[in-house]
Structures are given as C-alpha cells and as structure tokens.
Coordinates of N, CA and C in Angstrom, one line a residue:
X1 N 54.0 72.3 -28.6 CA 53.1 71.1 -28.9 C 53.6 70.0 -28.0
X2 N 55.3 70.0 -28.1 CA 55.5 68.5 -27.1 C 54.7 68.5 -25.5
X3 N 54.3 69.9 -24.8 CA 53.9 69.8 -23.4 C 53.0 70.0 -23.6
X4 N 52.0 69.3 -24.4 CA 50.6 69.1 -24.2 C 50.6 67.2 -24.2
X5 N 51.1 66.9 -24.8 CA 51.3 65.6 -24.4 C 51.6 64.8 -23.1
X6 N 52.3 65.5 -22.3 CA 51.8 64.5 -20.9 C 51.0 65.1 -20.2
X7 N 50.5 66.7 -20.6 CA 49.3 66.4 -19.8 C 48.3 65.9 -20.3
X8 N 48.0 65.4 -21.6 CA 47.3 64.9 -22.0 C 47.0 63.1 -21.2
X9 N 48.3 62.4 -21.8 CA 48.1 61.3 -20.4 C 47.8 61.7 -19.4
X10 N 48.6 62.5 -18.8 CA 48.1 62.7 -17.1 C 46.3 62.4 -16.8
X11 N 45.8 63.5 -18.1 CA 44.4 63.6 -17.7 C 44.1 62.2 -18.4
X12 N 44.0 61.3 -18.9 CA 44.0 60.1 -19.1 C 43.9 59.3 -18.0
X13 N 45.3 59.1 -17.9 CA 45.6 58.2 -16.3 C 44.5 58.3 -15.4
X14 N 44.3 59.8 -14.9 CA 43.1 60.5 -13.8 C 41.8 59.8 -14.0
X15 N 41.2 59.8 -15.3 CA 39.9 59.6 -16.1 C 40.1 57.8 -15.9
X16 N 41.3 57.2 -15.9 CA 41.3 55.7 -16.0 C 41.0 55.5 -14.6
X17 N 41.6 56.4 -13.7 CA 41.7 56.1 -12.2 C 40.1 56.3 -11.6
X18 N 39.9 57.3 -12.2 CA 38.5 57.8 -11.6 C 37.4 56.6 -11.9
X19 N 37.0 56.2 -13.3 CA 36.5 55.1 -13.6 C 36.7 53.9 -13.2
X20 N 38.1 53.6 -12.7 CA 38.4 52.1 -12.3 C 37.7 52.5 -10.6
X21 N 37.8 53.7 -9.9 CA 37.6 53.5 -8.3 C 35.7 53.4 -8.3
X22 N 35.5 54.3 -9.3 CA 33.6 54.3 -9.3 C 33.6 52.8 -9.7
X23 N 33.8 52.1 -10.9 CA 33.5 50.4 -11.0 C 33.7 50.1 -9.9
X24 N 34.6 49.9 -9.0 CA 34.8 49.4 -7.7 C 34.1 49.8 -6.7
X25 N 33.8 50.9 -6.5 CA 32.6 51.4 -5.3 C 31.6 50.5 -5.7
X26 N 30.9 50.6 -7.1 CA 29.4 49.9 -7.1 C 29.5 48.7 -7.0
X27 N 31.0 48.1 -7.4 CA 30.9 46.1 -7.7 C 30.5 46.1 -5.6
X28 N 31.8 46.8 -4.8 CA 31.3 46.5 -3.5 C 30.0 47.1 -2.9
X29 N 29.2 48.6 -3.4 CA 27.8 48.4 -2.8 C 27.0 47.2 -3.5
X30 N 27.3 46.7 -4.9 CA 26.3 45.8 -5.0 C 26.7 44.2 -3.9
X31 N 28.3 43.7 -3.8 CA 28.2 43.2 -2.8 C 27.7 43.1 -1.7
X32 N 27.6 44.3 -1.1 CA 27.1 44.3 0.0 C 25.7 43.7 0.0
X33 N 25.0 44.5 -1.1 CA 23.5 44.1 -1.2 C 23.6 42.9 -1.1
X34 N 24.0 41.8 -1.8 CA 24.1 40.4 -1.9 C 24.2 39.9 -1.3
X35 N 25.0 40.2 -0.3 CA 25.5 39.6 0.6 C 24.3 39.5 1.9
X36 N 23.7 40.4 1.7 CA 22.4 40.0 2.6 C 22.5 40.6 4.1
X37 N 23.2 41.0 4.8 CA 23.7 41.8 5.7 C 22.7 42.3 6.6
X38 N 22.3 42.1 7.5 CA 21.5 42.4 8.3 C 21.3 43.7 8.9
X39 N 20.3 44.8 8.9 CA 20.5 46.0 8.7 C 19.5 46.3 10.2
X40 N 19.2 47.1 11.0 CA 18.3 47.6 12.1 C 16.3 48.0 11.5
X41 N 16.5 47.5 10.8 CA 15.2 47.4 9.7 C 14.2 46.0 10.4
X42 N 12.7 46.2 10.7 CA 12.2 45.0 11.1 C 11.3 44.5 9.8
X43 N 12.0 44.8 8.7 CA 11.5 44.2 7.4 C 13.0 43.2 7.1
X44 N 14.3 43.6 7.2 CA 15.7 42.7 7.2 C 16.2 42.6 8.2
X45 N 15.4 42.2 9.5 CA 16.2 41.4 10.3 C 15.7 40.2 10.5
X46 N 16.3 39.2 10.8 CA 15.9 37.9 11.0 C 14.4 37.3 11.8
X47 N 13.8 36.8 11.7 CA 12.5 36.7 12.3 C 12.9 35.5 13.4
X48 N 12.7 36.0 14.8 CA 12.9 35.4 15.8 C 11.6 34.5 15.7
X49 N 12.0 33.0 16.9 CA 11.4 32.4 17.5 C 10.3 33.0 18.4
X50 N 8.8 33.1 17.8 CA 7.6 33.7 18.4 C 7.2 32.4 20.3
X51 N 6.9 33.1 21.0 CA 6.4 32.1 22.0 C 5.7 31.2 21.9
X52 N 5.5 29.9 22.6 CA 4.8 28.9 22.3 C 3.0 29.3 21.9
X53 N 2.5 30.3 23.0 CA 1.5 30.5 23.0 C 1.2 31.6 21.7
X54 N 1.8 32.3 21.2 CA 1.5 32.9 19.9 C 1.6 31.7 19.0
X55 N 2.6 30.8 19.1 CA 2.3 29.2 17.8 C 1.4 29.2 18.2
X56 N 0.5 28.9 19.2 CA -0.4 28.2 19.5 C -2.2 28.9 18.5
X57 N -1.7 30.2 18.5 CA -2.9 30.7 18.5 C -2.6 31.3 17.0
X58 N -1.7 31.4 16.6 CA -1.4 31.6 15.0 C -1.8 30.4 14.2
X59 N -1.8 29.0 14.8 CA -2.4 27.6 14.5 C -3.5 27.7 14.5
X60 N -4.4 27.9 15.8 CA -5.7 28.1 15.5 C -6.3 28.9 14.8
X61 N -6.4 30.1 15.1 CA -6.3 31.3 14.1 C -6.1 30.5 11.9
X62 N -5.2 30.4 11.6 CA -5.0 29.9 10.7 C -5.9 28.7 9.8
X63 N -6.1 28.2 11.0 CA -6.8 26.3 10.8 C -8.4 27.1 10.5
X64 N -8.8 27.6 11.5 CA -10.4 27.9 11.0 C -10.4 29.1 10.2
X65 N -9.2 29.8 9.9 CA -9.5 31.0 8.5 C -9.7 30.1 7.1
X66 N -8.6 29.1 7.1 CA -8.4 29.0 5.7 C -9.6 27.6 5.9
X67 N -10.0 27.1 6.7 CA -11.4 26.1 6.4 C -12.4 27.0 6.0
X68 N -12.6 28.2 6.7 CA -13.7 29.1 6.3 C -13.3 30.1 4.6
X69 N -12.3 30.0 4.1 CA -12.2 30.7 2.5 C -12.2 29.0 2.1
X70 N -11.9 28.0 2.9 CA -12.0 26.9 1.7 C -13.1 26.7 1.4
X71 N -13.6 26.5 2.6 CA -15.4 26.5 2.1 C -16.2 27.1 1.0
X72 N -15.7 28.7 1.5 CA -16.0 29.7 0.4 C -15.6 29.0 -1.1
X73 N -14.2 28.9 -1.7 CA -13.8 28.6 -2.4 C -14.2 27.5 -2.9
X74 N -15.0 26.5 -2.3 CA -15.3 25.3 -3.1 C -16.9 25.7 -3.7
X75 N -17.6 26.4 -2.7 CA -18.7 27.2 -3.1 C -18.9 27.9 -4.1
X76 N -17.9 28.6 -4.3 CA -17.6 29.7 -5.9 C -17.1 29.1 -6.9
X77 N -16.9 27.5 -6.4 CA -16.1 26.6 -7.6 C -14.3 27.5 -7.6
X78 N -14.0 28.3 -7.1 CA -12.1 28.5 -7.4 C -11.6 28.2 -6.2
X79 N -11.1 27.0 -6.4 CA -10.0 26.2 -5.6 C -9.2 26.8 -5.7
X80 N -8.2 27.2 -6.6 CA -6.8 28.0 -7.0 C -6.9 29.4 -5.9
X81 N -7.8 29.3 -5.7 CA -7.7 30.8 -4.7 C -6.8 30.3 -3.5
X82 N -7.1 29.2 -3.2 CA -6.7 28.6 -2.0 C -5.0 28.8 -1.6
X83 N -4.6 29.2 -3.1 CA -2.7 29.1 -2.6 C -2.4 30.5 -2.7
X84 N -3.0 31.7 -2.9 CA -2.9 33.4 -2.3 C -3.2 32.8 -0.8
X85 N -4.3 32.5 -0.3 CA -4.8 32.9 1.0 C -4.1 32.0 1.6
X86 N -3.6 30.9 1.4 CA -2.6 30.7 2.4 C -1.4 31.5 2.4
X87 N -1.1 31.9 1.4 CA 0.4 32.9 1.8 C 0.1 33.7 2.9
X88 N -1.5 34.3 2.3 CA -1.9 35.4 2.9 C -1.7 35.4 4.6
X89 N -2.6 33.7 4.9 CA -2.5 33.4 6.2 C -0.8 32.8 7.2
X90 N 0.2 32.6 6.2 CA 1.4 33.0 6.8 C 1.5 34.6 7.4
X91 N 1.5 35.3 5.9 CA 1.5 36.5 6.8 C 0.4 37.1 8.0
X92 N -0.1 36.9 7.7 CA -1.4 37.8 8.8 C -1.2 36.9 9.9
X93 N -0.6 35.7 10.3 CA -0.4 35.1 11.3 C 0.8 34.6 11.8
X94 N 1.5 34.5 10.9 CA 3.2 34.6 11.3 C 3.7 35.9 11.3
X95 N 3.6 36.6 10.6 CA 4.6 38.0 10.6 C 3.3 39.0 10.9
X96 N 2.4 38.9 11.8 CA 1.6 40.2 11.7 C 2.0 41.3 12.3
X97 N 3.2 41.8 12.6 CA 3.2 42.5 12.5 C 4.1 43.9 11.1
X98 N 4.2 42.9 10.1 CA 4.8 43.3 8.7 C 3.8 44.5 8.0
X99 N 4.5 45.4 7.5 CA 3.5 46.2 6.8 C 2.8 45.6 5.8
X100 N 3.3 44.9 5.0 CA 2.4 43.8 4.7 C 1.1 42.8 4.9
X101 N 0.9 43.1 6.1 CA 0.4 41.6 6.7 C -1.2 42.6 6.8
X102 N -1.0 44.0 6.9 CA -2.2 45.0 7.9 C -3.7 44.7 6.8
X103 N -4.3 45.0 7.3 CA -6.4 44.7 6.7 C -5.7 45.2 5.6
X104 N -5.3 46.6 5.2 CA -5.4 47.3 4.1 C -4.7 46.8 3.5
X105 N -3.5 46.3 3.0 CA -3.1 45.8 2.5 C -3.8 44.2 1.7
X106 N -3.9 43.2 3.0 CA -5.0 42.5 2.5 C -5.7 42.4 1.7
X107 N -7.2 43.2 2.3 CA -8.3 43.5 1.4 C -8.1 44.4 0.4
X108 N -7.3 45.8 0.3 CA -7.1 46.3 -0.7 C -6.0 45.3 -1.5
X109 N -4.9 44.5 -1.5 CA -3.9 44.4 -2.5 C -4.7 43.3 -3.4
X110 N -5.8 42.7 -2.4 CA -6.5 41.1 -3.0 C -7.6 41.9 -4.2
X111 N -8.0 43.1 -3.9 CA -9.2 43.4 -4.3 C -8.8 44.3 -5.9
X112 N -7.3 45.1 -5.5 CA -7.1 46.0 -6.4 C -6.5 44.9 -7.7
X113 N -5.8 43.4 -7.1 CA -5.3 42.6 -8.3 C -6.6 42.1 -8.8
X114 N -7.4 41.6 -7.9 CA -8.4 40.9 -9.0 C -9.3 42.0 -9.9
X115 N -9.2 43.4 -9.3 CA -10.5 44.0 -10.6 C -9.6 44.2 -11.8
X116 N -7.8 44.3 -11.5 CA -6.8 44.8 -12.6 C -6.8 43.4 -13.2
X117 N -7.1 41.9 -13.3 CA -6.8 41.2 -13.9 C -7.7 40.2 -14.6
X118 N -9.3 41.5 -13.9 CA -10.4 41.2 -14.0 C -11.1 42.2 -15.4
X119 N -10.2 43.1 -15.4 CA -10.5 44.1 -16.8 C -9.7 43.7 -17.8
X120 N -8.2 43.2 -17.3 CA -7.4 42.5 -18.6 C -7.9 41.3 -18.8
X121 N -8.4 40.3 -18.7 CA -8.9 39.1 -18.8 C -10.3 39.4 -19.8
X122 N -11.0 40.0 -19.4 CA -12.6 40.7 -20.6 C -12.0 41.5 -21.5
X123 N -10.9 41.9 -21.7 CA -10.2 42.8 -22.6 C -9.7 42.7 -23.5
X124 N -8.8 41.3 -23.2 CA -7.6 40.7 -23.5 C -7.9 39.3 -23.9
X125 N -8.4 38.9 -23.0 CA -8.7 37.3 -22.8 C -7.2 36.5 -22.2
X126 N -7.3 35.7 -21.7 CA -6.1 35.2 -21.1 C -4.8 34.3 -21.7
X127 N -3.7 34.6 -21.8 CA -2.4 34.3 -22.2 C -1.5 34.2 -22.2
X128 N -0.3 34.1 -22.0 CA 0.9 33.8 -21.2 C 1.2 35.7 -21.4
X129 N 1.0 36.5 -22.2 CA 1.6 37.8 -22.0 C 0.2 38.6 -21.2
X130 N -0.5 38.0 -21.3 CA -1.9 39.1 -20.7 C -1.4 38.7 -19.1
X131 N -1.4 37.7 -18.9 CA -1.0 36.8 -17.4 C 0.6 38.0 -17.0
X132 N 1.1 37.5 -17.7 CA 2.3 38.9 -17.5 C 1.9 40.5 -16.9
X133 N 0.8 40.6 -17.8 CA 0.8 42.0 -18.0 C -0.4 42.1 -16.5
X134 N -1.2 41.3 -16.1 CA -2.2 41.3 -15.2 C -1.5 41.3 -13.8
X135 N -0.4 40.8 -13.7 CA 0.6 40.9 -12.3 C 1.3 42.0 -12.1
X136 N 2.2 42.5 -13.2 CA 2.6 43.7 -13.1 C 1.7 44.9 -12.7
X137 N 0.6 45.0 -13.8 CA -0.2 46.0 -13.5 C -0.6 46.1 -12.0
X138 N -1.1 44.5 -11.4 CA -1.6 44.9 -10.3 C -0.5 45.5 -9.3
X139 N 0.9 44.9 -9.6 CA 2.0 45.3 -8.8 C 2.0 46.7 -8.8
X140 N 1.7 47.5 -9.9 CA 1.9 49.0 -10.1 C 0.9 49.8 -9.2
X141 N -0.3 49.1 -9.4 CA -1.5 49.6 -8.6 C -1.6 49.6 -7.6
X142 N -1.0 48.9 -6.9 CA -0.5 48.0 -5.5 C -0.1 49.1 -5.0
X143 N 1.3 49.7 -5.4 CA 2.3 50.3 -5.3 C 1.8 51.9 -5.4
X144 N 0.7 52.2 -6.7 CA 0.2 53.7 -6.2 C -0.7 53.8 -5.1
X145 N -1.5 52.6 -4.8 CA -2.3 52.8 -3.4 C -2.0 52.3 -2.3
X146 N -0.6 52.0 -2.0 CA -0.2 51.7 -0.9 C -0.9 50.5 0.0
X147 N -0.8 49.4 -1.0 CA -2.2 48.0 -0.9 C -0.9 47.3 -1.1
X148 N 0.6 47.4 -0.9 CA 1.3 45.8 -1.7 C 1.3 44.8 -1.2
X149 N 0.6 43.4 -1.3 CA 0.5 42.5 -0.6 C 1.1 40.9 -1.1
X150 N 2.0 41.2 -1.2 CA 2.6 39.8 -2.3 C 1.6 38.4 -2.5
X151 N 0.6 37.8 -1.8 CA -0.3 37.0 -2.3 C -1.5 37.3 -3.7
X152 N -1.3 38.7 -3.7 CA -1.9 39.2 -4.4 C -1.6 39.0 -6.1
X153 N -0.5 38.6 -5.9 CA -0.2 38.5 -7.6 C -0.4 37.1 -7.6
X154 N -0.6 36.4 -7.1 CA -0.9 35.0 -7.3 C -2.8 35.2 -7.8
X155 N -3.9 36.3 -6.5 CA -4.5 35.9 -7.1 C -4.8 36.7 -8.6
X156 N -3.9 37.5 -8.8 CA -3.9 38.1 -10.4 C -4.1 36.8 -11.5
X157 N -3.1 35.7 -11.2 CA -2.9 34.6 -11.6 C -4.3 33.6 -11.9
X158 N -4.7 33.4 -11.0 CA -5.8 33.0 -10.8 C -7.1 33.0 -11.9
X159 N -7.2 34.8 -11.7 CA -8.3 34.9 -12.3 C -7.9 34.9 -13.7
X160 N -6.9 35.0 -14.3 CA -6.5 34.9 -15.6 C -6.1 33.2 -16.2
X161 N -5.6 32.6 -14.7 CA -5.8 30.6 -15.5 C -7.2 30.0 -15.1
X162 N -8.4 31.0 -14.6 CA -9.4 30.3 -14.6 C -10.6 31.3 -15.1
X163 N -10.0 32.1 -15.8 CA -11.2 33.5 -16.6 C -12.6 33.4 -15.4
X164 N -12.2 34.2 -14.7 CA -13.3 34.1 -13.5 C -14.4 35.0 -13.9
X165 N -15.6 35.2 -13.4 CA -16.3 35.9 -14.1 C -16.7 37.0 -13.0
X166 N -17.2 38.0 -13.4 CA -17.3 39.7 -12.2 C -17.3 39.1 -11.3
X167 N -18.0 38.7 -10.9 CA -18.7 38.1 -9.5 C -17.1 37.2 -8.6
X168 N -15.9 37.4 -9.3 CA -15.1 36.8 -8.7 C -14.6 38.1 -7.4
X169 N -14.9 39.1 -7.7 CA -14.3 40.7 -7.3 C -15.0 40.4 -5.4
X170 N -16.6 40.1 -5.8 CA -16.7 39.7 -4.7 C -17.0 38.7 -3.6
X171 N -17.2 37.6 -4.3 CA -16.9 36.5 -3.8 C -16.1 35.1 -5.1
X172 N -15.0 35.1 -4.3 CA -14.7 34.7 -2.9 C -13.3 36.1 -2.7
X173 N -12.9 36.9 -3.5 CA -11.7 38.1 -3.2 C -11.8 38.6 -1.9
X174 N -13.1 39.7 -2.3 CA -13.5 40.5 -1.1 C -13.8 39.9 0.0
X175 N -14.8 38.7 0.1 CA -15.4 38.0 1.3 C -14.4 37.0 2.1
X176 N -13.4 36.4 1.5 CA -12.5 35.6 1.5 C -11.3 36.4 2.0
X177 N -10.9 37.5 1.6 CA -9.9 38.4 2.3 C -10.5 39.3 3.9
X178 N -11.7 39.5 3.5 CA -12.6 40.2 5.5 C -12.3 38.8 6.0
X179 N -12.4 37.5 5.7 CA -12.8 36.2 6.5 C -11.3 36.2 7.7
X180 N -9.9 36.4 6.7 CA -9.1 35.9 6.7 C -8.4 37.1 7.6
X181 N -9.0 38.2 7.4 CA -8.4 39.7 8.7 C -9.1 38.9 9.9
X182 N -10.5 39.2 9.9 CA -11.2 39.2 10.9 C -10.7 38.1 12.2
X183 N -10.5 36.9 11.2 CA -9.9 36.0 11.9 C -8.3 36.3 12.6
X184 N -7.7 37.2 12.1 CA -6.6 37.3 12.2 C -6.3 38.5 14.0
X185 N -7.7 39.2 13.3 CA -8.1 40.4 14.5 C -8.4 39.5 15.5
X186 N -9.0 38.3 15.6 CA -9.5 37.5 16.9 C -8.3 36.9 17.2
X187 N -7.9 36.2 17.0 CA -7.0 35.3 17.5 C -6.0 36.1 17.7
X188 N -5.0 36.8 16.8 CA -3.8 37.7 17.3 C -3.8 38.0 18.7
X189 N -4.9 39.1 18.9 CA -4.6 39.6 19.6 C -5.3 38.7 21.1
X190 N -5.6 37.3 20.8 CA -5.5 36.6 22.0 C -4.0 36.3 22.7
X191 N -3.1 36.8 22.3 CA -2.0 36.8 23.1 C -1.3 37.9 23.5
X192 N -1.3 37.7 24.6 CA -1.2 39.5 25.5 C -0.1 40.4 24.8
X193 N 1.0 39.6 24.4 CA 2.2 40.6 23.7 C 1.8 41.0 22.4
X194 N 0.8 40.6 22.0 CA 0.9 40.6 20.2 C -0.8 41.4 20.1
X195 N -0.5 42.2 19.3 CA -1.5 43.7 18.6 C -1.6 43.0 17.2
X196 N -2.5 43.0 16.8 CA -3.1 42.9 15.6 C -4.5 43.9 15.1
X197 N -4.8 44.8 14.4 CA -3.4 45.4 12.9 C -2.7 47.0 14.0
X198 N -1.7 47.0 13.2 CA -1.0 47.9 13.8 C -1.6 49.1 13.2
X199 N -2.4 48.9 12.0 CA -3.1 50.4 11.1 C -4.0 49.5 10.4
X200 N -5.5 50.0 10.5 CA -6.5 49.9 9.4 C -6.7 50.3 8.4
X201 N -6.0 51.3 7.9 CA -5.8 52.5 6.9 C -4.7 52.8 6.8

C-alpha cells in the first residue's frame, strides 16, 4: 500500500504540470491574438498610402455615388439609409480591393439583411430584442451565402428603427446598392493600377 502513494503524487504533480503548461499555451496564443501582430494576410496587414490619383478618383467616384442614393433616399423618405452606404462607400472606394468591398457582397449582404429584417419586423414588429435578433440573423445569412458586408447590419437596423414597408427591399436597398457598385465600376477602374471588382460572383 505505502508504494502506491508516491506514485500517486507523481501522477498528480504530472496532471498539475500538464494543466499549468496548456493554461499557459492558450493565455500566450490568446496574447498573441491581441496583440494584433501583423500577419502576410491582405485582410491584417496595414493599409498603405493609395496614390494621389486613386484619392483623387475614390473622391469623385464617392461624391456623386452617395449624392445619387441621397437623392434616392430623400425620395423614399429613409434618410437613415444614408449611414450603411456610406460605410459602404469607404469600402468600395477605399479598400476595393477587400473581399468585402466586391458587387456580390454589396448587393447581396444589403439585400439579404433588409428581406431578413424585413420578415422579422412584419412578424415581430420592432424592439430592442427583434433589432437584435434582425442583425444577427442577417449576419448568419450573410455568412451561409457568402454576401458578408459589414454595412449591412446597419441597414438591418434601419429597417427595424423605421418599420420600412416591402417596397424598402427595392428601393432604395437594391437600387441604392447597383447605384453605389456601378459607380464604383466607373471610377475605380479610372486609375490604371486599380481593377475593380476582382469577382462578380
């Protein structure tokens, strides 16, 4: 009986050791995460200084998209649209070339949040937990159709702090998101280095 007792610590000790070195592996991979670390990824690397002449045409480009959805948007009466499509128009004109930024993403992530937040709103009616539940869902749906567009949970938002009615699906969502590629298709690719969209689909 006595020499079952230190191997009983022994395997103790081992089980303490093994457990203390795994807590420590994950405390430093989660540091690492945090720490922010710059990786060979053109989603986490730093976004360089674009040439004058891309500012130039990412300005214009920008200036007459979002006067043409504001327009829209004052037309359809939803002003609040106006703070997705500008995100939108950082991306599609600052980062175009982000998987993010492409038509399909756009018109699909704009189109797939407003019908998901356009069925919970007639369903539900609007609420601080329906408003919850109308962003996530779209995030999910986003995410099975390969549409993720981060402006898009804003306009999830939207249609639920101003109970939009069908007709929001397609104007100003759908019409307001072609305004905002199309423009994005002309102007981009007015500067010789820069392709806009890298994929339609």
């Amino acid at each position: 009986m006595k020499g079952n007792f230190p191997k009983k610590r022994t395997n103790s000790t081992y089980l303490r050791l093994f457990h203390y070195k795994n807590l420590h592996l994950k405390l430093n991979n989660y540091w690492f995460k945090v720490s922010g670390t710059w990786r060979s990824c053109p989603l986490t690397c730093p976004i360089e200084k674009p040439h004058h002449k891309h500012i130039f045409w990412s300005w214009l480009g920008s200036f007459l998209a979002i006067a043409a959805t504001a327009y829209l948007s004052v037309k359809t009466h939803s002003p609040l649209l106006m703070a997705p499509f500008g995100a939108t128009s950082v991306l599609i004109f600052g980062v175009p070339d982000s998987p993010l930024a492409q038509p399909r993403n756009v018109i699909g992530g704009n189109l797939v949040a407003a019908l998901v937040s356009l069925i919970i709103l007639h369903l539900f009616g609007s609420s601080p937990w329906t408003m919850g539940m109308a962003v996530a869902t779209a995030i999910g749906m986003m995410q099975l159709t390969r549409t993720v567009h981060p402006p898009s949970g804003a306009v999830a938002l939207v249609v639920m702090m101003t109970k939009a009615p069908w007709q929001f699906l397609l104007t100003p969502a759908l019409q307001g998101s072609i305004i905002l590629v199309l423009c994005a298709v002309v102007f981009n690719n007015l500067a010789q280095e820069r392709t806009y969209p890298k994929h339609w689909l």
